[in-house]
Coordinates of C-alpha atoms in Angstrom, one line a residue:
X212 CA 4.6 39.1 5.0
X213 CA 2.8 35.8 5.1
X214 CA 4.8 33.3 2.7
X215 CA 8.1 35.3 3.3
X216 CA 11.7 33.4 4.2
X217 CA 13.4 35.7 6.9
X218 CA 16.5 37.5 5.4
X219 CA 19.6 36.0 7.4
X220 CA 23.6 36.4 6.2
X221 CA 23.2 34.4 3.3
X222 CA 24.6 34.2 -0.4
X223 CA 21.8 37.3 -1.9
X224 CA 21.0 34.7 -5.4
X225 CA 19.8 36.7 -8.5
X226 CA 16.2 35.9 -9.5
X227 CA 16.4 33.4 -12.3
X228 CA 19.5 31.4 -11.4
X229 CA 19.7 27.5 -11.3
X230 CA 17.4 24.9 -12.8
X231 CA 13.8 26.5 -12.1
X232 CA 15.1 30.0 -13.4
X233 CA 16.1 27.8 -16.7
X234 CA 12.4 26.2 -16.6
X235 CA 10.6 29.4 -16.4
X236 CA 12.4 31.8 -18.5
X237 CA 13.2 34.3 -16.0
X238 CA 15.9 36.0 -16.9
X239 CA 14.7 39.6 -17.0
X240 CA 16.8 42.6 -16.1
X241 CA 16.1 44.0 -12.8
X242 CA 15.7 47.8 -14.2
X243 CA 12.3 46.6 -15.4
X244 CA 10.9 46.3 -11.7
X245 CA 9.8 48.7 -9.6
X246 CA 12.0 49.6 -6.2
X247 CA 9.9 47.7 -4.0
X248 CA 10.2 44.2 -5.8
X249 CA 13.5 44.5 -5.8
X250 CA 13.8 44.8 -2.6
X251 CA 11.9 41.7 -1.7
X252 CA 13.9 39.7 -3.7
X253 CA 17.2 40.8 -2.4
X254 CA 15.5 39.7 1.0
X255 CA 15.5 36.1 0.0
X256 CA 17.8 34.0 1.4
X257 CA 19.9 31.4 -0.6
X258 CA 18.7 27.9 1.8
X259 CA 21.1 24.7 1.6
X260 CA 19.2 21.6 0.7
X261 CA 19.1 19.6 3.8
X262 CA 15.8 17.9 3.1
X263 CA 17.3 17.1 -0.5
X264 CA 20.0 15.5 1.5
X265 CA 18.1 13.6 4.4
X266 CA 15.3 12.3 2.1
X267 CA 17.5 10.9 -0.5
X268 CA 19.9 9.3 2.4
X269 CA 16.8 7.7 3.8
X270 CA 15.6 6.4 0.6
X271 CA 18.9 4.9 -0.5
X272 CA 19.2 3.6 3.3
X273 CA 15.5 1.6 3.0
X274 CA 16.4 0.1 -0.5
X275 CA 19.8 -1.7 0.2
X276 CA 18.3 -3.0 3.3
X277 CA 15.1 -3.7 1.8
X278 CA 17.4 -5.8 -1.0
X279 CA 20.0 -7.3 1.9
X280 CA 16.7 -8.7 4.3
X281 CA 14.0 -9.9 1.5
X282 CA 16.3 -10.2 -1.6
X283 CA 15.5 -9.6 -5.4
X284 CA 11.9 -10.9 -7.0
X285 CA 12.3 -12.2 -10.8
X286 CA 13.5 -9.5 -13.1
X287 CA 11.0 -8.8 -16.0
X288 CA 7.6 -7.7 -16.8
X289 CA 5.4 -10.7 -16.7
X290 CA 5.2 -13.5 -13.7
X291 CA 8.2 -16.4 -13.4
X292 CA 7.0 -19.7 -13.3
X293 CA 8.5 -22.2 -10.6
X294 CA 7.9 -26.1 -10.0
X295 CA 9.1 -28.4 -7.0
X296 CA 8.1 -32.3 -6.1
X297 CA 6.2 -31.3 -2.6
X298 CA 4.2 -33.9 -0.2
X299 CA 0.3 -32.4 -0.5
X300 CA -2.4 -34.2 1.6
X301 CA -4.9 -35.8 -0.4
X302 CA -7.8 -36.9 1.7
X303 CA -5.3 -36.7 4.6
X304 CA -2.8 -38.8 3.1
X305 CA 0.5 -37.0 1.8
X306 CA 1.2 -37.7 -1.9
X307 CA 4.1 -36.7 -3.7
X308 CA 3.0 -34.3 -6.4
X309 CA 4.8 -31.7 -9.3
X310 CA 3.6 -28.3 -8.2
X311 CA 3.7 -25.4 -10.2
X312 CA 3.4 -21.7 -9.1
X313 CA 3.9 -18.1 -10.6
X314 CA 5.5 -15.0 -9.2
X315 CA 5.2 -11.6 -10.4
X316 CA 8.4 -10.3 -11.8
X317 CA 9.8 -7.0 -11.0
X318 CA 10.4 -4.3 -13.6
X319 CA 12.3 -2.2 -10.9
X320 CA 15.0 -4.4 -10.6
X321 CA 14.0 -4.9 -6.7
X322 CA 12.2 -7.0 -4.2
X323 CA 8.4 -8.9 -4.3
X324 CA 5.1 -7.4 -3.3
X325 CA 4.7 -9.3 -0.2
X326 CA 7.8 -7.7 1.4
X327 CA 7.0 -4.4 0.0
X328 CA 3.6 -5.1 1.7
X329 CA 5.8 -6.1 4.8
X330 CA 7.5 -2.6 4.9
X331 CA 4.8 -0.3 4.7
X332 CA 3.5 0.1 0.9
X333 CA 0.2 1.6 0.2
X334 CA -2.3 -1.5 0.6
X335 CA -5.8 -0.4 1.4
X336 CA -6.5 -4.2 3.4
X337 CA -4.0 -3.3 5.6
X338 CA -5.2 0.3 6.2
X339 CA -8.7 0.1 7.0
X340 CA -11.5 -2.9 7.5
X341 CA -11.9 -3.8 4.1
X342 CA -15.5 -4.0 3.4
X343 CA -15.1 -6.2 0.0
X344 CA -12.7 -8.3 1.7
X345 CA -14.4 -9.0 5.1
X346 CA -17.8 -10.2 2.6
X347 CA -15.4 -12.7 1.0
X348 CA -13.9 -13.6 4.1
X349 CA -17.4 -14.1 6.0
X350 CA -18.0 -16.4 3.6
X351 CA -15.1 -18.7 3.5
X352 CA -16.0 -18.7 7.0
X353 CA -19.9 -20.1 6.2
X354 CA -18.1 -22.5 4.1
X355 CA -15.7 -23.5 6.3
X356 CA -18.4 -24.3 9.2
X357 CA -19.8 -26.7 6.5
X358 CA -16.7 -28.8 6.9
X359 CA -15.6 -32.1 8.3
X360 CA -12.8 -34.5 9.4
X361 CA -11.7 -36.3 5.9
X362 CA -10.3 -40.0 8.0
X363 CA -8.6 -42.2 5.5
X364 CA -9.8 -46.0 5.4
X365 CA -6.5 -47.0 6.8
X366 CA -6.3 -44.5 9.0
X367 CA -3.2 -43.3 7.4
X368 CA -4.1 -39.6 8.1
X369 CA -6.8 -37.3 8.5
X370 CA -7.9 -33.4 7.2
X371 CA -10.4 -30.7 7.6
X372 CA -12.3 -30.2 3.8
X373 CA -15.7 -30.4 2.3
X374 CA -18.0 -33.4 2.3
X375 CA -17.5 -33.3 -1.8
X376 CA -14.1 -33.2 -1.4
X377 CA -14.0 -36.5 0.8
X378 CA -13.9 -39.2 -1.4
X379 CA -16.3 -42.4 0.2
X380 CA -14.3 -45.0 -1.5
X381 CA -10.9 -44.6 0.7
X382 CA -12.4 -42.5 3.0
X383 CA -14.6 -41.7 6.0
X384 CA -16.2 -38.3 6.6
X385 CA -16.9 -37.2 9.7
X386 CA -19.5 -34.0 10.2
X387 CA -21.0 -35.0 13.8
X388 CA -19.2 -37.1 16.8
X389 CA -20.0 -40.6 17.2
X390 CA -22.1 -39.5 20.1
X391 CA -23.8 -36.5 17.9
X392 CA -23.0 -34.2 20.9
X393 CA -21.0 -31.7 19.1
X394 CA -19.6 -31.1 15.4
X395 CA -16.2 -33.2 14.3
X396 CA -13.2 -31.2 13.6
X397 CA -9.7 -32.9 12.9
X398 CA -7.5 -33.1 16.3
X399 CA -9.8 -31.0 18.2
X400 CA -13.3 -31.5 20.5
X401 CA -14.3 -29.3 23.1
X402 CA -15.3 -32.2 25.1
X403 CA -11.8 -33.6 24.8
X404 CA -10.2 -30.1 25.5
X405 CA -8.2 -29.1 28.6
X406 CA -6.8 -26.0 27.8
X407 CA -9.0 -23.9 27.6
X408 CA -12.1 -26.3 28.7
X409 CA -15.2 -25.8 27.6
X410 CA -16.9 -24.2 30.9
X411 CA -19.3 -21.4 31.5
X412 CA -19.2 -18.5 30.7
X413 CA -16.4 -19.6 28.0
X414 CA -18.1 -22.3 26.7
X415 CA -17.9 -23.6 23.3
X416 CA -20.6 -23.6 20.6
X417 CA -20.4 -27.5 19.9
X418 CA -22.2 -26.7 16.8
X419 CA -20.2 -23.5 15.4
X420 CA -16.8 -24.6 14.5
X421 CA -16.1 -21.2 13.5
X422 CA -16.0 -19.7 16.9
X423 CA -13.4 -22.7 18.8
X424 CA -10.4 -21.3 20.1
X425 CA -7.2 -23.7 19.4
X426 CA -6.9 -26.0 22.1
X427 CA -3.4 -26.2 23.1
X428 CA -4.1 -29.5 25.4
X429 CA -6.7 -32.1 25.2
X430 CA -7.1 -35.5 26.8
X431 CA -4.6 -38.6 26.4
X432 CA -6.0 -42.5 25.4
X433 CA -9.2 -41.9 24.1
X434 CA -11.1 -44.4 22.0
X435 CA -10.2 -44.7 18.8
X436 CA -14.0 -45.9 17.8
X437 CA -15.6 -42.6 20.0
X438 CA -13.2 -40.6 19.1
X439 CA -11.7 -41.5 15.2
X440 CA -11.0 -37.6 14.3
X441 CA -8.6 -37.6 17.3
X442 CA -6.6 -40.1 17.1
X443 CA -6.0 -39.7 13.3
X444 CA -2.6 -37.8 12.0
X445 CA -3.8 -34.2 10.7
X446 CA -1.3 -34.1 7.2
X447 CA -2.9 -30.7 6.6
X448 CA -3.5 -27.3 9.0
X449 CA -4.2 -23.7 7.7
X450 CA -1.9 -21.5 5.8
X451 CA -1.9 -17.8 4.9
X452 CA -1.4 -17.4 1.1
X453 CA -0.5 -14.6 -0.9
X454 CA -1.4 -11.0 0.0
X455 CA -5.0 -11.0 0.8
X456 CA -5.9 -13.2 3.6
X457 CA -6.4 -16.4 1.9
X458 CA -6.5 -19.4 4.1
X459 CA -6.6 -23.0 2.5
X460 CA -5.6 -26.2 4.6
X461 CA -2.3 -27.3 3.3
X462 CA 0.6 -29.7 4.2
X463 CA 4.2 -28.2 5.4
X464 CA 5.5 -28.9 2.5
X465 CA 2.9 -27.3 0.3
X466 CA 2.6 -24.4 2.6
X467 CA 6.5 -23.9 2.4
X468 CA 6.0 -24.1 -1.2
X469 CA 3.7 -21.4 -1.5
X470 CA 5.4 -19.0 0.4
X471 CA 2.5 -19.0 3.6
X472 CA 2.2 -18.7 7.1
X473 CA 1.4 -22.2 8.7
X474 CA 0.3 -22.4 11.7
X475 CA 1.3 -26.3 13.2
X476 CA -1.2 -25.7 16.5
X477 CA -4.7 -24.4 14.5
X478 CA -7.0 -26.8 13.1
X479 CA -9.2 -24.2 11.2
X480 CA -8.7 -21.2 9.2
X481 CA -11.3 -19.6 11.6
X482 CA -8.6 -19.9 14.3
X483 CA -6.0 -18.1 12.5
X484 CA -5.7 -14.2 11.3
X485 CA -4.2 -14.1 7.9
X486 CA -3.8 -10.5 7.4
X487 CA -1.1 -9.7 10.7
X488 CA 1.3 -12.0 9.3
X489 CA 0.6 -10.2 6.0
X490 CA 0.6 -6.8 6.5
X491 CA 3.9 -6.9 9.2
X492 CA 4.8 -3.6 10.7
X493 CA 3.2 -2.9 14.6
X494 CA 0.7 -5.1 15.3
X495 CA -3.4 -4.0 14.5
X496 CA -4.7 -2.3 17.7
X497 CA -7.8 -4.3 17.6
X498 CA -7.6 -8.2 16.5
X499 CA -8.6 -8.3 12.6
X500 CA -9.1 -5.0 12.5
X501 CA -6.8 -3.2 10.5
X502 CA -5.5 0.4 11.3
X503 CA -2.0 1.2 9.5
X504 CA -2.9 4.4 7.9
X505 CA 0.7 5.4 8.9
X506 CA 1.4 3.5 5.2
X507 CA 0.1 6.6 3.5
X508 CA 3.3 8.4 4.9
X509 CA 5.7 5.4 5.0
X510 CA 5.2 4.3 1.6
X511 CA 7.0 7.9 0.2
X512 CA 10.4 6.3 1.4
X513 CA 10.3 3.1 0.0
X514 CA 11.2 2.2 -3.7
X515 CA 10.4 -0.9 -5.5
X516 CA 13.8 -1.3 -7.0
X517 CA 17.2 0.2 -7.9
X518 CA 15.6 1.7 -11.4
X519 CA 13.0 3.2 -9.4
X520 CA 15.4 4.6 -6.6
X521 CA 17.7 6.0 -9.2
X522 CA 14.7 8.0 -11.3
X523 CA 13.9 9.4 -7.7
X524 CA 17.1 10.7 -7.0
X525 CA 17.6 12.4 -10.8
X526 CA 14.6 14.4 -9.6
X527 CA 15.9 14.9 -6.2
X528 CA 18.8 16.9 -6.9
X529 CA 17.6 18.6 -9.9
X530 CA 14.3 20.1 -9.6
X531 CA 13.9 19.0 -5.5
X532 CA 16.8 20.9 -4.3
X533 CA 17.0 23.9 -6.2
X534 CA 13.2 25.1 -5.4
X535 CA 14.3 24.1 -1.6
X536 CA 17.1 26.4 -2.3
X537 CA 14.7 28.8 -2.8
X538 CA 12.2 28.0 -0.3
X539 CA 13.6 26.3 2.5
X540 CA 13.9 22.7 4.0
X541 CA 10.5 23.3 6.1
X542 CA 8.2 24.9 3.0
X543 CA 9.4 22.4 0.6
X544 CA 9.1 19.1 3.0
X545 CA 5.9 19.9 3.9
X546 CA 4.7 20.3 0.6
X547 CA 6.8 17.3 -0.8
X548 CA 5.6 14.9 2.4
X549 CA 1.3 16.2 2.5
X550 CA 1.5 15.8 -1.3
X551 CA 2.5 12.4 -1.5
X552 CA 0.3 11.5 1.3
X553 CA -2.9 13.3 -0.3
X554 CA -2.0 11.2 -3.5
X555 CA -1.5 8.0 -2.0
X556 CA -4.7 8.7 -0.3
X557 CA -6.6 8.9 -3.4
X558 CA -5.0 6.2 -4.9
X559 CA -6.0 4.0 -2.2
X560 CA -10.0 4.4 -3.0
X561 CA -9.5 3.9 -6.7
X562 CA -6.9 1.5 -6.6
X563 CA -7.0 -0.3 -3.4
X564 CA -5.5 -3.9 -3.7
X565 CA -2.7 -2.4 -5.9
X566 CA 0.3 -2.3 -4.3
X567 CA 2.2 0.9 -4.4
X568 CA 5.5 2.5 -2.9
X569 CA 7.6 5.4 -3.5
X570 CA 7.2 9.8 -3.5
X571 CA 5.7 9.8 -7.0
X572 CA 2.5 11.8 -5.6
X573 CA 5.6 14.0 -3.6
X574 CA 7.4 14.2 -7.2
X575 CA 4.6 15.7 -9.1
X576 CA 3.4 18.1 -5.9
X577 CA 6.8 19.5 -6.3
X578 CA 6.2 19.8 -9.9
X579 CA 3.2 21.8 -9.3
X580 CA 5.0 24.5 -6.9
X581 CA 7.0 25.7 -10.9
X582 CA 3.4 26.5 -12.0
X583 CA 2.7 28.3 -9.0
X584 CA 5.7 30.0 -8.8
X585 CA 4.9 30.7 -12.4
X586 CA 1.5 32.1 -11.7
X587 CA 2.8 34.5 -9.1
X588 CA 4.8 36.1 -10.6
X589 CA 3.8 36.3 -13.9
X590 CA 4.8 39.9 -14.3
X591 CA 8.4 39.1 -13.8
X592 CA 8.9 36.5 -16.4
X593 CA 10.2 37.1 -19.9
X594 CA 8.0 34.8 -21.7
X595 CA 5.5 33.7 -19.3
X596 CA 3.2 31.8 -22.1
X597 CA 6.5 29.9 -23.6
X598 CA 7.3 29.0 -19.5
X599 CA 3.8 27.5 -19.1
X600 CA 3.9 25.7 -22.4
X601 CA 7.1 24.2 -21.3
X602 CA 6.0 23.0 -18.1
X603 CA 2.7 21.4 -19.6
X604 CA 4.9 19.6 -22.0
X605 CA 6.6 17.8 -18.9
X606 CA 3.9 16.9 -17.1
X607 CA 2.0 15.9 -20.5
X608 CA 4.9 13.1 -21.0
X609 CA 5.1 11.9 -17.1
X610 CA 1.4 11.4 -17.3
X611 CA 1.8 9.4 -20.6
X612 CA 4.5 7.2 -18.7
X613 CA 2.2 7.5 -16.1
X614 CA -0.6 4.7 -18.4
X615 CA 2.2 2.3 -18.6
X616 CA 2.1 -1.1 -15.7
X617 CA 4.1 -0.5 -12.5
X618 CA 3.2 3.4 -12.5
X619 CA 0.1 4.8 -10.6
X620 CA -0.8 7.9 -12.2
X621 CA -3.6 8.3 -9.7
X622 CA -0.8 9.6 -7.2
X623 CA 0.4 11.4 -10.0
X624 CA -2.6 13.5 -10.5
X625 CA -3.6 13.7 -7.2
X626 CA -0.1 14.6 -5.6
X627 CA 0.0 17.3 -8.5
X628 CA -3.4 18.3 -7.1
X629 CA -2.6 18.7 -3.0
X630 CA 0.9 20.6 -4.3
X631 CA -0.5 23.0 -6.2
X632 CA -2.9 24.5 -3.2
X633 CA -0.1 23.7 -1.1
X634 CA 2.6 25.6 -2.8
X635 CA 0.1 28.8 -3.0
X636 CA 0.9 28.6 1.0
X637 CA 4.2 27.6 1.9
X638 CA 6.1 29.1 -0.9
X639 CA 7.8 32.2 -0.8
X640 CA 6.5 34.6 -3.0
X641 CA 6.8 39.0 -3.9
X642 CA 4.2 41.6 -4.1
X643 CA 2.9 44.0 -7.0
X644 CA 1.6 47.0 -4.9
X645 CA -1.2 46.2 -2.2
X646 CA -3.7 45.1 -4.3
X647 CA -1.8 41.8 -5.6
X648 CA -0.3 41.8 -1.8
X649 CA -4.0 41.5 -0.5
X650 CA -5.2 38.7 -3.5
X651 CA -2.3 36.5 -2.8
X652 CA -3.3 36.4 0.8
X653 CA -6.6 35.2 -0.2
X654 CA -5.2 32.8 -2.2
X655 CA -3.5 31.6 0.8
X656 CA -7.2 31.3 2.5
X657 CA -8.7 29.6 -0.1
X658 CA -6.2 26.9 -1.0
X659 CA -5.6 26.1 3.0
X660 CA -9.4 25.6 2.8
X661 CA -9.3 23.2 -0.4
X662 CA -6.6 21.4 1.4
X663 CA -8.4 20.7 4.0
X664 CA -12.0 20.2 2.6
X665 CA -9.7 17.4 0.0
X666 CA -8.0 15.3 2.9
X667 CA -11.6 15.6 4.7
X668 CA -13.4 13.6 2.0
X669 CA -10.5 11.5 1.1
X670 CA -10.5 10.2 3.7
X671 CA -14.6 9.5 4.7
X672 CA -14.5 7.9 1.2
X673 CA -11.3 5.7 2.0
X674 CA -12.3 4.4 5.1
X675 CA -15.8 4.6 5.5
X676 CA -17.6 4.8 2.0
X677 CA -15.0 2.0 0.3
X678 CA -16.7 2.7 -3.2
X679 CA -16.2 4.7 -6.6
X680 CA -18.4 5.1 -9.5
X681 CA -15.8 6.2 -11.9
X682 CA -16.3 3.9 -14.6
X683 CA -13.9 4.1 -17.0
X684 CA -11.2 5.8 -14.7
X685 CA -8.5 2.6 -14.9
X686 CA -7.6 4.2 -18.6
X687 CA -6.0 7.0 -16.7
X688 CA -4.0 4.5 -14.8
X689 CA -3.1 2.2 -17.5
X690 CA -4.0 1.6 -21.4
X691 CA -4.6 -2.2 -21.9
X692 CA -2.5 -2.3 -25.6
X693 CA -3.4 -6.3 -24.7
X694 CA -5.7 -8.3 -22.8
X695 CA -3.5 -9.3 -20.3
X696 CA -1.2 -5.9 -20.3
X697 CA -2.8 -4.0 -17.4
X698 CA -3.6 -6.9 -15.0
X699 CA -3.7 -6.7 -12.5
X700 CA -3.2 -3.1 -12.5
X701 CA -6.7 -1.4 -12.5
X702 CA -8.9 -3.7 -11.0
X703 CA -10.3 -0.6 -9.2
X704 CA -12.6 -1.4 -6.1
X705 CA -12.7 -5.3 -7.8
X706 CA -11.1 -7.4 -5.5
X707 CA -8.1 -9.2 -6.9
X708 CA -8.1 -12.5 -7.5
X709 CA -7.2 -13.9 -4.1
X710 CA -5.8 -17.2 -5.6
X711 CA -4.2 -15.8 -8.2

């Protein structure tokens, strides 16, 4: 029979024991049921709990050395203010100057987003060519090819930046060469450049900075009046910021401040990819083109923080390992391993710049196989109605936890959803007579169908459509109580403040 464990020399368990019996009120006396479901349930196997027992070992194994290589963020539930005296470049000289930045605390007791980000969280940008960020990127890039060589008057130093940004008074801005053959860029000319010269077919647009190459050697004893943006001291070079590709030219010391990626040989943030530094893990198959949908599975075993790890393993070896007692370890890890990866899936499109780790879309697809096993068979259980009000309940109050910060209900919901047609196929279940044999078989059909039809346009959405038109879905993520209580939490398909 299709959904069946085969009977081996095993423990026989009565229906009803252990933690889902309890839930579900099925303590009935076997008399009740007709000859044939007893014998099906004496067929049933007691399983032992090895995927209990891997999964939570690999969970606990990720976390300490998660803590041991990136360390602890600021515990709390707001942001952690830090200062330091740094050298910033101001108009390509380096001034000493009081810097202040903000971090994000961590409720979970664990590490920062950027090394969660570094691991493998959920993080749409990372996943697919983000359509909202590329547009913001493409125009940095227009703004960027509006820029010139900032030389100070004494020649004390030079930087890349904005003709507004340049002040005339202590400083000369350069947008063209001396001889007006190509565009000025800070310690770089592709007449000037060696390695790799500026010859045909590789030859460089003079007048689109955007598209130069870093030039790793250029020509020695030039003259200082042809050639004033390369014989100048560049005090600033790009640096990747925060966790969506942000680029701005910045000193060492600034960059070091800000916890970036600078990059001593580029001259331009054009040269540089922001978002492989960012995302980690194996390298993007094509350059700036992002491909690590593996995060969708990856993010199940990592956990924001000891709180967070604990709360996972409370659920792990109650509910977790006595319905894979019942089931098996190959029923229940499918269904605990496809449900957090359907609900991290729809997640991504509605909260895609929200960072995300851990099995709570596994958690509540679990939770969903006690209502099927509820459902079939109904006819078994004492109190069915009471069982199903008692389940509700639970869910009813994770959901509600589920609107506070730090907790993506999205998963929630949707790893409830994928478990529940998945638990109509992988878990074990008995027969009424031939009739109820035949339906459950259907429903076998039908939910392998919605499985499939669910991950099929998850999936075109994430990663080719990019957009929602749910307005008003971020209150089933998180309630703002306060202006400031859910940000930056449900920005939805907004892209996140890149500088903040």
């Amino acid at each position: 029979m299709i959904g069946r464990p085969v009977a081996k020399n095993a423990n026989r368990r009565q229906y009803g024991q252990g933690l889902v019996g309890r839930w579900l009120n099925r303590r009935v006396t076997r008399k009740r049921l007709p000859s044939s479901v007893k014998k099906q349930l004496d067929s049933l196997s007691d399983h032992r709990p090895f995927f209990t027992y891997y999964v939570s070992f690999v969970q606990t194994v990720v976390l300490i050395v998660t803590l041991a290589v990136y360390g602890f963020a600021p515990i709390g539930f707001t942001r952690t203010e830090r200062s330091a005296l740094v050298l910033k470049s101001r108009q390509g000289t380096l001034v000493p100057e009081l810097l202040k930045e903000s971090d994000p605390d961590s409720f979970w007791i664990g590490t920062h987003h950027q090394a969660l980000i570094h691991l493998g969280a959920k993080f749409a940008p990372c996943m697919r060519k983000d359509n909202l960020l590329y547009e913001t990127l493409e125009k940095e890039r227009v703004d960027e090819s509006k820029t010139g060589c900032c030389i100070k008057t004494d020649n004390s130093g030079c930087m890349q930046t904005s003709r507004t940004e340049c002040s005339r008074a202590f400083a000369n801005f350069k947008y063209y060469t001396n001889n007006n053959m190509s565009r000025a860029v800070c310690g770089q000319d592709p007449q000037l450049c060696t390695d790799p010269p500026s010859v045909k077919p590789y030859e460089w647009n003079y007048m689109d900075i955007t598209k130069w190459p870093i030039c790793k050697k250029s020509q020695k004893n030039v003259s200082r009046l042809d050639y004033p943006h390369m014989n100048c001291e560049i005090t600033a070079r790009p640096c990747c910021i925060k966790t969506q590709a942000r680029c701005e030219m910045l000193s060492r010391s600034e960059c070091s401040f800000k916890k970036g990626y600078y990059y001593e040989n580029a001259t331009l943030c054009s040269q540089v990819d922001c978002l492989g530094p960012i995302c980690g893990m194996i390298p993007f198959l094509k350059q700036h083109v992002p491909d690590q949908i593996y995060r969708l599975w990856m993010a199940i075993f990592l956990h924001a923080g000891i709180i967070h790890l604990l709360c996972t393993l409370v659920f792990n070896f109650t509910i977790l390992r006595d319905l894979e007692r019942m089931a098996g370890w190959i029923r229940i890890s499918i269904i605990y391993i496809f449900s957090g990866i359907g609900g991290y899936l729809i997640s991504a499109i509605l909260i895609p710049y929200q960072v995300e780790v851990g099995p709570s879309g596994s958690m509540f697809g679990i939770i969903a196989c006690l209502f099927v096993e509820l459902i079939q068979s109904w006819q078994m259980v004492a109190q069915p109605i009471l069982a199903l009000l008692k389940l509700c309940g639970v869910v009813f109050l994770l959901l509600v936890v589920g609107l506070l910060p730090y907790v993506d209900n999205f998963a929630h919901m949707a790893g409830f959803c994928f478990g529940f047609c998945l638990a109509f196929i992988f878990l074990p279940y008995v027969t009424f007579g031939r009739f109820d044999r035949n339906r459950k078989r259907v429903q076998i059909l039908v939910a392998f169908a919605v499985v499939i039809i669910m991950y099929t346009v998850g999936f075109i959405i994430f990663l080719e459509v990019q957009t929602t038109t749910c307005y008003g879905c971020t209150y089933l993520n998180c309630i703002p109580f306060t202006v400031d209580f859910c940000e930056p939490y449900n920005l939805g398909q907004m892209l996140q403040p890149r500088s903040g």
